[in-house]
Short mmCIF file of C-alpha atoms and ligand atoms in Angstrom, two decimals:
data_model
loop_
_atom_site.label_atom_id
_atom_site.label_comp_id
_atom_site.label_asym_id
_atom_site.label_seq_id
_atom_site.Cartn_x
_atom_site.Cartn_y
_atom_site.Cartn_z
CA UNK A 261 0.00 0.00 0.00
CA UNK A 262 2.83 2.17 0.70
CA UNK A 263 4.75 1.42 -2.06
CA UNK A 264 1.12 2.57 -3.99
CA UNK A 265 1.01 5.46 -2.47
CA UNK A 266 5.08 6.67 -3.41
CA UNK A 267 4.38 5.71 -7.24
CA UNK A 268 1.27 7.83 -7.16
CA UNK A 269 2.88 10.59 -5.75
CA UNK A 270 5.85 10.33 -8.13
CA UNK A 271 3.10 10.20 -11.13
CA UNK A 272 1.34 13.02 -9.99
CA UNK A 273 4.42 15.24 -9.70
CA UNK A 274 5.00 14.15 -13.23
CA UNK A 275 1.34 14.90 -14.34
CA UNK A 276 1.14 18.34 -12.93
CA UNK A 277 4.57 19.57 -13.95
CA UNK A 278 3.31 19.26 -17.62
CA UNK A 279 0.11 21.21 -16.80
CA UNK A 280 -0.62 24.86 -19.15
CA UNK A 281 -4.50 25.21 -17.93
CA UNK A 282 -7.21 25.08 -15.74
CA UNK A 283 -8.97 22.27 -17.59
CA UNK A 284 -5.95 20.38 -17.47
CA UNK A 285 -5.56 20.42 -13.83
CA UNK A 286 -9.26 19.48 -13.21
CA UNK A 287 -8.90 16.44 -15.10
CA UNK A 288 -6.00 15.50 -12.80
CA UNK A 289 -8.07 16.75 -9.60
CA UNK A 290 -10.62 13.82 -11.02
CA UNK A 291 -8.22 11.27 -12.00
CA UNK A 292 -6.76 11.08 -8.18
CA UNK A 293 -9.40 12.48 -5.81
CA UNK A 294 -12.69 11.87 -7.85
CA UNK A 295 -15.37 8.85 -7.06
CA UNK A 296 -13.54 6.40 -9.11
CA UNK A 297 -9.90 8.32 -8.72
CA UNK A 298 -6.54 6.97 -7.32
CA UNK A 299 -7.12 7.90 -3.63
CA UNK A 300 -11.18 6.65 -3.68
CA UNK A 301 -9.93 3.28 -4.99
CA UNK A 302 -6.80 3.21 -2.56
CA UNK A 303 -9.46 4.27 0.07
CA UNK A 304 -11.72 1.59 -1.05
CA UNK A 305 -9.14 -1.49 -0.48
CA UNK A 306 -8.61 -0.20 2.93
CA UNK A 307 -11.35 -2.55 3.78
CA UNK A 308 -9.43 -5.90 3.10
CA UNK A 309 -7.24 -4.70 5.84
CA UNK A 310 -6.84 -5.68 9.12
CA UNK A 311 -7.21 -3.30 12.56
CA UNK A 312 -4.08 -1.94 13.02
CA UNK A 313 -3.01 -1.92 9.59
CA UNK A 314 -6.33 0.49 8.09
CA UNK A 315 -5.34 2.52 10.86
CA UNK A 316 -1.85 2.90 9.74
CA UNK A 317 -2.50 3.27 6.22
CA UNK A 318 -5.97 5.12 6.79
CA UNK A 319 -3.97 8.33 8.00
CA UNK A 320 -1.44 8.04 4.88
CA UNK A 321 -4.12 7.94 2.78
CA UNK A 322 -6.19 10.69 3.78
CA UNK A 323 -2.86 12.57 4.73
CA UNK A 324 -1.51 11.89 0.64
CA UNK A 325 -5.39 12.88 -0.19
CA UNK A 326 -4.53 16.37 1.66
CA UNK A 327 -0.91 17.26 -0.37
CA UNK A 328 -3.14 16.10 -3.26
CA UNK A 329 -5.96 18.78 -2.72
CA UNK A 330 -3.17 21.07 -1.68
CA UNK A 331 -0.62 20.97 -4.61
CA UNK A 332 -3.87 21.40 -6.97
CA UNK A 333 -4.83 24.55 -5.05
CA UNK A 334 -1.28 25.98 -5.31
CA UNK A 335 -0.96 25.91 -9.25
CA UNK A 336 -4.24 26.50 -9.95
CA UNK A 337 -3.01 29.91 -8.03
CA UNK A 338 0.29 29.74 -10.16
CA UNK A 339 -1.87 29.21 -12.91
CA UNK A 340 -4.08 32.50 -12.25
CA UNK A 341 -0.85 34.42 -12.10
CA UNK A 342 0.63 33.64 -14.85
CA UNK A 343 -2.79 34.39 -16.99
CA UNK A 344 -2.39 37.95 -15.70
CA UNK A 345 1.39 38.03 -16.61
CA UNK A 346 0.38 37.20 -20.01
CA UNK A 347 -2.18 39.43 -20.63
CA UNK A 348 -0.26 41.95 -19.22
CA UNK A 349 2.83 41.46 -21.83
CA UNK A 350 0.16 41.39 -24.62
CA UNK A 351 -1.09 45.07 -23.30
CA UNK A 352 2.47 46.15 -23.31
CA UNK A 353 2.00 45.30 -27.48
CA UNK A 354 -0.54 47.83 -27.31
CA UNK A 355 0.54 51.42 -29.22
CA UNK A 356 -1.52 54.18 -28.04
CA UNK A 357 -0.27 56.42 -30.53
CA UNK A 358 -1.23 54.15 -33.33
CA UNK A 359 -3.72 55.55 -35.67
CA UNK A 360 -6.79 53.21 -35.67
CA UNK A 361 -9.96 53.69 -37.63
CA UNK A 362 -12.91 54.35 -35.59
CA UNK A 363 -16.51 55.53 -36.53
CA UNK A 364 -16.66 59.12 -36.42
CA UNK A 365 -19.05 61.25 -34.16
CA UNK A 366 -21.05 63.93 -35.09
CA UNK A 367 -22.89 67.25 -33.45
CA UNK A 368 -26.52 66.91 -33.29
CA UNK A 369 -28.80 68.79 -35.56
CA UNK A 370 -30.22 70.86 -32.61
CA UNK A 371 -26.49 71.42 -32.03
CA UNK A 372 -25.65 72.53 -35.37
CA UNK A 373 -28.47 74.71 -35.33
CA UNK A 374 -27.77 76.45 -31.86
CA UNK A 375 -24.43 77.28 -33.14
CA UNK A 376 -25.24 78.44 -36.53
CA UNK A 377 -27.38 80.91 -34.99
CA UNK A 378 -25.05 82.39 -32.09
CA UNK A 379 -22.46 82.74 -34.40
CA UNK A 380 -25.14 84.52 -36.32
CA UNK A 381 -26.32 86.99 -33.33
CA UNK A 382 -22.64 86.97 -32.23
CA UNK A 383 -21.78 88.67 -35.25
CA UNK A 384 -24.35 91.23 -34.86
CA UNK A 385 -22.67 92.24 -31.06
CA UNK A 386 -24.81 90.38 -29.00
CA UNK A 387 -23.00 87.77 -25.85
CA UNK A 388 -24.16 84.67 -25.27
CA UNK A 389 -25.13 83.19 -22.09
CA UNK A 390 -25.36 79.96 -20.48
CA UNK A 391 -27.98 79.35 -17.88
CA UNK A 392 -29.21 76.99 -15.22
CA UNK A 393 -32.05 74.62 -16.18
CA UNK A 394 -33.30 73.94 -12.56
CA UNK A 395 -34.86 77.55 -12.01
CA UNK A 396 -37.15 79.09 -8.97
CA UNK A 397 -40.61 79.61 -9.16
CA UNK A 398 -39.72 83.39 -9.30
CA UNK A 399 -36.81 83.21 -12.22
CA UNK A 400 -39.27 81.23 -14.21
CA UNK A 401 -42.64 82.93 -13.65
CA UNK A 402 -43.08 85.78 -10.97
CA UNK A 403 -39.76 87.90 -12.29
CA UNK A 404 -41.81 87.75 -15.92
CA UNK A 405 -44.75 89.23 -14.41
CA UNK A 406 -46.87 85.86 -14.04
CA UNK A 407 -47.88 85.78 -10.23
CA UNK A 408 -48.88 82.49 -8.84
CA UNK A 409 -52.68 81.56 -9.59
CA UNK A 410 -51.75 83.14 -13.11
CA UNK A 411 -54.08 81.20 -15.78
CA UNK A 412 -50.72 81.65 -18.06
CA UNK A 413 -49.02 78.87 -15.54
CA UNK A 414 -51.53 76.50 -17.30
CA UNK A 415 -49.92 76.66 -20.57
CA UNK A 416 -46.60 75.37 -18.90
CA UNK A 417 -46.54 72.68 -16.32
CA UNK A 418 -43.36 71.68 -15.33
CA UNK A 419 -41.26 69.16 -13.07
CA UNK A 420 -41.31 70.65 -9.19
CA UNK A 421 -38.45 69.22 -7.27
CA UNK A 422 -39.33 68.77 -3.53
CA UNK A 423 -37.17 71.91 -2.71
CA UNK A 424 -40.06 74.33 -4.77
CA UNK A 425 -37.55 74.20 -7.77
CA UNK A 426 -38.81 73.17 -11.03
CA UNK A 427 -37.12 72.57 -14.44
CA UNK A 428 -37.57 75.56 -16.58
CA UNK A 429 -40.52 75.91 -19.61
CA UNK A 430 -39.12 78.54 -21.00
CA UNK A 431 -35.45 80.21 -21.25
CA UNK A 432 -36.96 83.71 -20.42
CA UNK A 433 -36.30 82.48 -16.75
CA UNK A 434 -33.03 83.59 -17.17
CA UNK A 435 -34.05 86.88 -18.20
CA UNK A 436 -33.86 88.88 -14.50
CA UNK A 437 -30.83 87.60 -14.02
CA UNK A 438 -29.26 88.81 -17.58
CA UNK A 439 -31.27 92.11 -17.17
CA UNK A 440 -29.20 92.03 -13.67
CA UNK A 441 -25.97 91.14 -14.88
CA UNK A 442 -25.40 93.99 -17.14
CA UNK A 443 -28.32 96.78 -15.96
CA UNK A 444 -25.07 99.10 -14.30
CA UNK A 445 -23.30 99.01 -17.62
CA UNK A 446 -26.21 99.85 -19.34
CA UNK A 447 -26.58 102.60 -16.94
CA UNK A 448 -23.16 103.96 -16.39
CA UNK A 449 -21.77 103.22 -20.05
CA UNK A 450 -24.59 103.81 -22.36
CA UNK A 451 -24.16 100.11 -23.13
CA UNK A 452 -27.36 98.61 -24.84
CA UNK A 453 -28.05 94.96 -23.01
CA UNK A 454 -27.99 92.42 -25.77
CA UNK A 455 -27.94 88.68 -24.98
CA UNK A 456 -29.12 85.33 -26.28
CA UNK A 457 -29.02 82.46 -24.32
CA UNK A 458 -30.13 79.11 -25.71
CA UNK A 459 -31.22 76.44 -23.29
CA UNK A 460 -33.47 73.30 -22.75
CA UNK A 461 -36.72 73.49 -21.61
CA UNK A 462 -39.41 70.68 -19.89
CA UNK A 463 -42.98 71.03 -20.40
CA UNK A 464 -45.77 68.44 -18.98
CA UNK A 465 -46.95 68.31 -22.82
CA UNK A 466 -48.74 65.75 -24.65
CA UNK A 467 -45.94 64.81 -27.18
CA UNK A 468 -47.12 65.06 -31.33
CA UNK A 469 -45.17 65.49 -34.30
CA UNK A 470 -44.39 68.85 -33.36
CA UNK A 471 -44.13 68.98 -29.88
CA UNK A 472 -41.89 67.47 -27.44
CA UNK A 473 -41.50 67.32 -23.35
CA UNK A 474 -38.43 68.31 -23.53
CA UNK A 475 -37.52 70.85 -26.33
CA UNK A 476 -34.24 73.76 -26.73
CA UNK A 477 -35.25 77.33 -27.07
CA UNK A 478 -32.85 80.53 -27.98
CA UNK A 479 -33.57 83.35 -25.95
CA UNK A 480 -33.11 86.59 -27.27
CA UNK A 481 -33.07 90.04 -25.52
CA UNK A 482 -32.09 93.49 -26.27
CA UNK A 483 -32.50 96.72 -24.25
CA UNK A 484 -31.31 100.21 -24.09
CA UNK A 485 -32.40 103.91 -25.36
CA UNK A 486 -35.39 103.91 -27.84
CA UNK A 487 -35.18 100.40 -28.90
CA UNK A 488 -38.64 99.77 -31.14
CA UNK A 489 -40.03 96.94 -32.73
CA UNK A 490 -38.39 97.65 -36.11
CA UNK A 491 -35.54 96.36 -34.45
CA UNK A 492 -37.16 93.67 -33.46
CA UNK A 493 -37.88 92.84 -36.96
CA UNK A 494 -34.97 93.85 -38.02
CA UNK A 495 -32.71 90.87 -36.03
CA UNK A 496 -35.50 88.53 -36.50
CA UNK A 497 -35.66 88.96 -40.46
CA UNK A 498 -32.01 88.60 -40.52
CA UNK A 499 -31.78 85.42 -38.46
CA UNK A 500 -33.85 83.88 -40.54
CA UNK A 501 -32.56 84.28 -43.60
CA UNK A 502 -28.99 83.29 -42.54
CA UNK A 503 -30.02 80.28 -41.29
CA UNK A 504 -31.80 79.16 -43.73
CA UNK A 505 -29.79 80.87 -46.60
CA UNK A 506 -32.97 82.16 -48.75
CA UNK A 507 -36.49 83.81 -48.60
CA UNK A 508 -38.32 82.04 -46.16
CA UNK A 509 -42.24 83.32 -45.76
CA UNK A 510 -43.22 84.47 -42.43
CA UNK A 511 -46.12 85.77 -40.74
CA UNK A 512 -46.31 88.33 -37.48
CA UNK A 513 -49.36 88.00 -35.60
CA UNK A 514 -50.40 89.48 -31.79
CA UNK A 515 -49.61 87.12 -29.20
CA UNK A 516 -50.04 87.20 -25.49
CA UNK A 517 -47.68 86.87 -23.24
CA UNK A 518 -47.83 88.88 -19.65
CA UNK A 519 -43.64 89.57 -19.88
CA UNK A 520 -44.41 91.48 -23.20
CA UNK A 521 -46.38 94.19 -24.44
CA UNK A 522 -47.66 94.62 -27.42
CA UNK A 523 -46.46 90.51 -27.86
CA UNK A 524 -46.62 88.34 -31.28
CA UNK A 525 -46.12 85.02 -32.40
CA UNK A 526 -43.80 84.67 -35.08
CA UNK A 527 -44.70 81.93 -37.48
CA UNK A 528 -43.10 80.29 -40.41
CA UNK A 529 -44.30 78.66 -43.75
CA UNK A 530 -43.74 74.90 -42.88
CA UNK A 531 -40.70 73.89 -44.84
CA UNK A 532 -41.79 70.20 -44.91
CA UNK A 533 -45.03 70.10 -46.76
CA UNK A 534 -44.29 74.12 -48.01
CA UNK A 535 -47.26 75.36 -46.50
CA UNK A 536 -49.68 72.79 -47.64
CA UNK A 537 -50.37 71.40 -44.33
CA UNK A 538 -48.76 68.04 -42.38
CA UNK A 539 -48.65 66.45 -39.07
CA UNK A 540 -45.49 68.57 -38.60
CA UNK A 541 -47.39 72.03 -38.93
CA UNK A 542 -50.60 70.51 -37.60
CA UNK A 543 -52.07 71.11 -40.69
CA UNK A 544 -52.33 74.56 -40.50
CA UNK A 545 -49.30 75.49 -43.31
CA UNK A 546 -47.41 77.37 -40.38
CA UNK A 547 -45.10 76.56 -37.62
CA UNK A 548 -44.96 78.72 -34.29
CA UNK A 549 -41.52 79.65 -34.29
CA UNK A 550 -40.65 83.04 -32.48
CA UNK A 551 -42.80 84.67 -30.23
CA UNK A 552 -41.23 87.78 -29.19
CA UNK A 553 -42.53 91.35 -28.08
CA UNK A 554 -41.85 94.43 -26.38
CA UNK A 555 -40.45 93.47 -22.81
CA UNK A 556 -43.07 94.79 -19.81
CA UNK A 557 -42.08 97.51 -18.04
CA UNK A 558 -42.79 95.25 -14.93
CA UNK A 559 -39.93 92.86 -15.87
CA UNK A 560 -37.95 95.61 -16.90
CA UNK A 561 -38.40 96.70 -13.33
CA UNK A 562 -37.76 93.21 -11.35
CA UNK A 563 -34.40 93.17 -13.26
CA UNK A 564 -33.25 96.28 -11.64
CA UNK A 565 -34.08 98.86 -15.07
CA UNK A 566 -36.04 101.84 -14.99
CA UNK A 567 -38.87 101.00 -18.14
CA UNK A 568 -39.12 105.02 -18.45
CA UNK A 569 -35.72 105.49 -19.47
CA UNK A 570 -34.81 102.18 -21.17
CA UNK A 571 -37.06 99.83 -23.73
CA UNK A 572 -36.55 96.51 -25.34
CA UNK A 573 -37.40 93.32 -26.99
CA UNK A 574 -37.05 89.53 -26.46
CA UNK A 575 -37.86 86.55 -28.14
CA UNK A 576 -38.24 83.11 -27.52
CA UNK A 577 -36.74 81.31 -30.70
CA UNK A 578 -37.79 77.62 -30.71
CA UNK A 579 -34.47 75.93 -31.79
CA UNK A 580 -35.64 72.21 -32.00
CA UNK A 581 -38.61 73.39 -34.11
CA UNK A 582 -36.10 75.47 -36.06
CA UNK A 583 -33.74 72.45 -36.63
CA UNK A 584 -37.14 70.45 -37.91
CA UNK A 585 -37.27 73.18 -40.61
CA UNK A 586 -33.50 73.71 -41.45
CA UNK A 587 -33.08 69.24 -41.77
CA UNK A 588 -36.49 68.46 -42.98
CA UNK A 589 -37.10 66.14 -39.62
CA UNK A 590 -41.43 65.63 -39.74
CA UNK A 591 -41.75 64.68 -36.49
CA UNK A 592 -39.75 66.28 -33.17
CA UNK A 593 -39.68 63.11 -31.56
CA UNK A 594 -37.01 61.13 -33.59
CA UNK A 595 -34.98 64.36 -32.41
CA UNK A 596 -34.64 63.16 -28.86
CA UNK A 597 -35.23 58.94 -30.21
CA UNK A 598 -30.98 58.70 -29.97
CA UNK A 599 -31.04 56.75 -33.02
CA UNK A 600 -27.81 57.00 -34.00
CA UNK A 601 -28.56 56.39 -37.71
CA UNK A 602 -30.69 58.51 -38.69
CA UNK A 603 -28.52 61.88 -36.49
CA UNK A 604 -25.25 60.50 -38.83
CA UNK A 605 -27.15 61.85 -42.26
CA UNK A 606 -26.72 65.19 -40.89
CA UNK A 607 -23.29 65.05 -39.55
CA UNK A 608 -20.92 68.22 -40.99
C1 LIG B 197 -42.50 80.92 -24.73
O1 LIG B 197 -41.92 79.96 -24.23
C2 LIG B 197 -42.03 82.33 -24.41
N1 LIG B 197 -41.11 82.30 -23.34
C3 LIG B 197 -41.42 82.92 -25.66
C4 LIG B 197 -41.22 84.40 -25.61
C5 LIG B 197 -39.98 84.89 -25.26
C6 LIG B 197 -42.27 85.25 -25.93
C7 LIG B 197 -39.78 86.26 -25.22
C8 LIG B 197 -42.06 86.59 -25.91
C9 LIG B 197 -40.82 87.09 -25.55
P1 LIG B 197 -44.01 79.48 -26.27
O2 LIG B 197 -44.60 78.65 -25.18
O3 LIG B 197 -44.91 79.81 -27.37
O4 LIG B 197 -43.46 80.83 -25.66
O5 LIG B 197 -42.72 78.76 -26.82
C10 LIG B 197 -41.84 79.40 -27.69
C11 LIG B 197 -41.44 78.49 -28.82
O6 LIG B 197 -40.87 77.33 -28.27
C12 LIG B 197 -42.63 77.98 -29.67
O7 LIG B 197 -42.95 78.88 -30.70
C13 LIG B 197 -42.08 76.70 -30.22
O8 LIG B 197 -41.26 76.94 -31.34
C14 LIG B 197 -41.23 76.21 -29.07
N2 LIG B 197 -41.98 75.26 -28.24
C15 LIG B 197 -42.89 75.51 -27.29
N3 LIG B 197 -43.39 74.39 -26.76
C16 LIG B 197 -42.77 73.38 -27.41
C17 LIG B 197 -42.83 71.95 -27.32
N4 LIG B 197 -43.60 71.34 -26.44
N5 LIG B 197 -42.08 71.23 -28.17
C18 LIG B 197 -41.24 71.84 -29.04
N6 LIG B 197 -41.12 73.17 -29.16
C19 LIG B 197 -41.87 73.93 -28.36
#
């Protein structure tokens, strides 16, 4: 039995030395140790023993069982290590600085839009400002002269966070702050206020081809001595046709809204059925684009400027909307799908 036991050992020290892998070394864990291995059999013919003797040889067995268990459990270790050794020589292979070909992102259309036109209003002297989307009550409604209980509110639930915050509907919520930001230069250095700042809005809407829950706007705002809605035309019409690089038909009619006075809604001939009516105008031939107005003398006054020395104008350019028009999208909604393949066609 003990002469068993040394060849077994001797084979086993042969086996394992030869060993590259895990699957290698189970198959020797079986061949000794498993119900019909080496050790179970040697185990077995204990029984033809007498007393003293399956005592004797009982502890060698189970003690050669043990190193058994215990030399698989070190180079299965060995084993792990020198996996990681491996793979980290093959990352040492690896040339950083190699040029590789990868797929190509691209700005999204609302992107490319946004841009196009602050480069656009940049060019005519205006800054452009970057503003919070998690806004008070105040920012977003009282500061534009809509008190609470306002029917106005209706038009534009929103998101409340627990704290009374609430996502903005609109980007005139930055508007007190801007009017704040640059009211002493206006008043100390003659410096007219002009500003746009796009940003995205959230709305509790019921979502259609042309409307969205969450949608960008462009902000617009410009205030200082005598300013008149000609001018308000004026950067409206040329907007317009930069963006769009030709004629585009559009229509001015009153609007209400209680942070402007008089107020309009600036519409444009829907570029995607040209103004014969589709989902994506709601059939009407026209797309709300720009309301904008005369700003109240009210909000002139929350944002720390005297409304009889100083007028102005703002709009609220709808840039998703915009970019439906400029790339021919029908319906808002694939704007905001994340479809990957159909953003790529308008990559620049
Ligand atoms: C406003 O949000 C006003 N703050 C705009 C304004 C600014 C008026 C300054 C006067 C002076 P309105 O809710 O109409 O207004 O939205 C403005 C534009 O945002 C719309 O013409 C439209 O182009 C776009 N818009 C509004 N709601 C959605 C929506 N749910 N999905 C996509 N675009 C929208």
């Amino acid at each position: 039995m003990e002469e068993k036991i040394l060849q077994l050992k001797e084979k086993l020290e042969s086996e394992i030395s030869k060993v590259t892998d895990g699957m290698a070394l189970e198959s020797i864990r079986v061949a000794y140790l498993g119900k019909k291995g080496s050790v179970t059999e040697l185990l077995k013919g204990l029984k033809d023993l007498g007393d003293a003797e399956k005592k004797e040889f009982g502890q060698k067995v189970n003690q050669f069982k043990n190193e058994i268990q215990q030399t698989i459990d070190e180079y299965k270790t060995k084993l792990a290590e020198l996996e990681v050794q491996k793979e980290l020589e093959a990352a040492e292979e690896f040339d950083m600085s190699m040029p590789r070909m990868v797929a190509r992102g691209s700005y999204h259309p609302i992107t490319l839009v946004q841009r196009e036109c602050e480069a656009i209003f940049k060019s005519m002297g205006f800054t452009v400002e970057d503003y919070s989307e998690v806004v008070s009550e105040y920012e977003c409604f009282e500061s534009l002269n809509i008190p609470k209980h306002h029917p106005a509110r209706d038009m534009q639930d929103t998101y409340y966070l627990e704290n009374g915050q609430l996502l903005k509907t609109q980007t005139s919520a930055a508007q007190n702050a801007i009017y704040r930001k640059y009211k002493d230069a206006l008043v100390n250095d003659g410096k007219p206020i002009k500003a746009i700042f796009p940003g995205r809005c959230f709305r509790n809407e019921a979502t259609d081809a042309c409307h969205e829950n969450t949608f960008f706007q462009m902000e617009g705002v410009m205030v200082g001595k005598d300013i008149n809605i000609s001018n308000l035309i004026f950067f409206m019409k040329t907007m317009l046709s930069e963006v769009f690089q030709r004629d585009i038909k559009v229509r001015l009619r009153p609007g209400f809204f209680p942070f402007v006075e008089p107020g309009f809604e600036l519409d444009i001939n829907c570029l995607i059925c040209g103004g014969e009516g589709c989902p994506s105008c709601k059939h009407s031939g026209w797309l709300e684009l720009c309301p904008c107005g005369m700003i109240h003398p009210e909000v002139l006054k929350a944002g720390g400027i005297d409304p009889e020395e100083y007028t102005g104008f703002a709009f609220g350019l709808g840039l998703t909307r915009l970019a439906m028009m400029k790339y021919g999208v029908k319906d808002i909604r694939d704007l905001n799908s994340g479809n990957l393949k159909s953003m790529e066609q308008f990559a620049e």
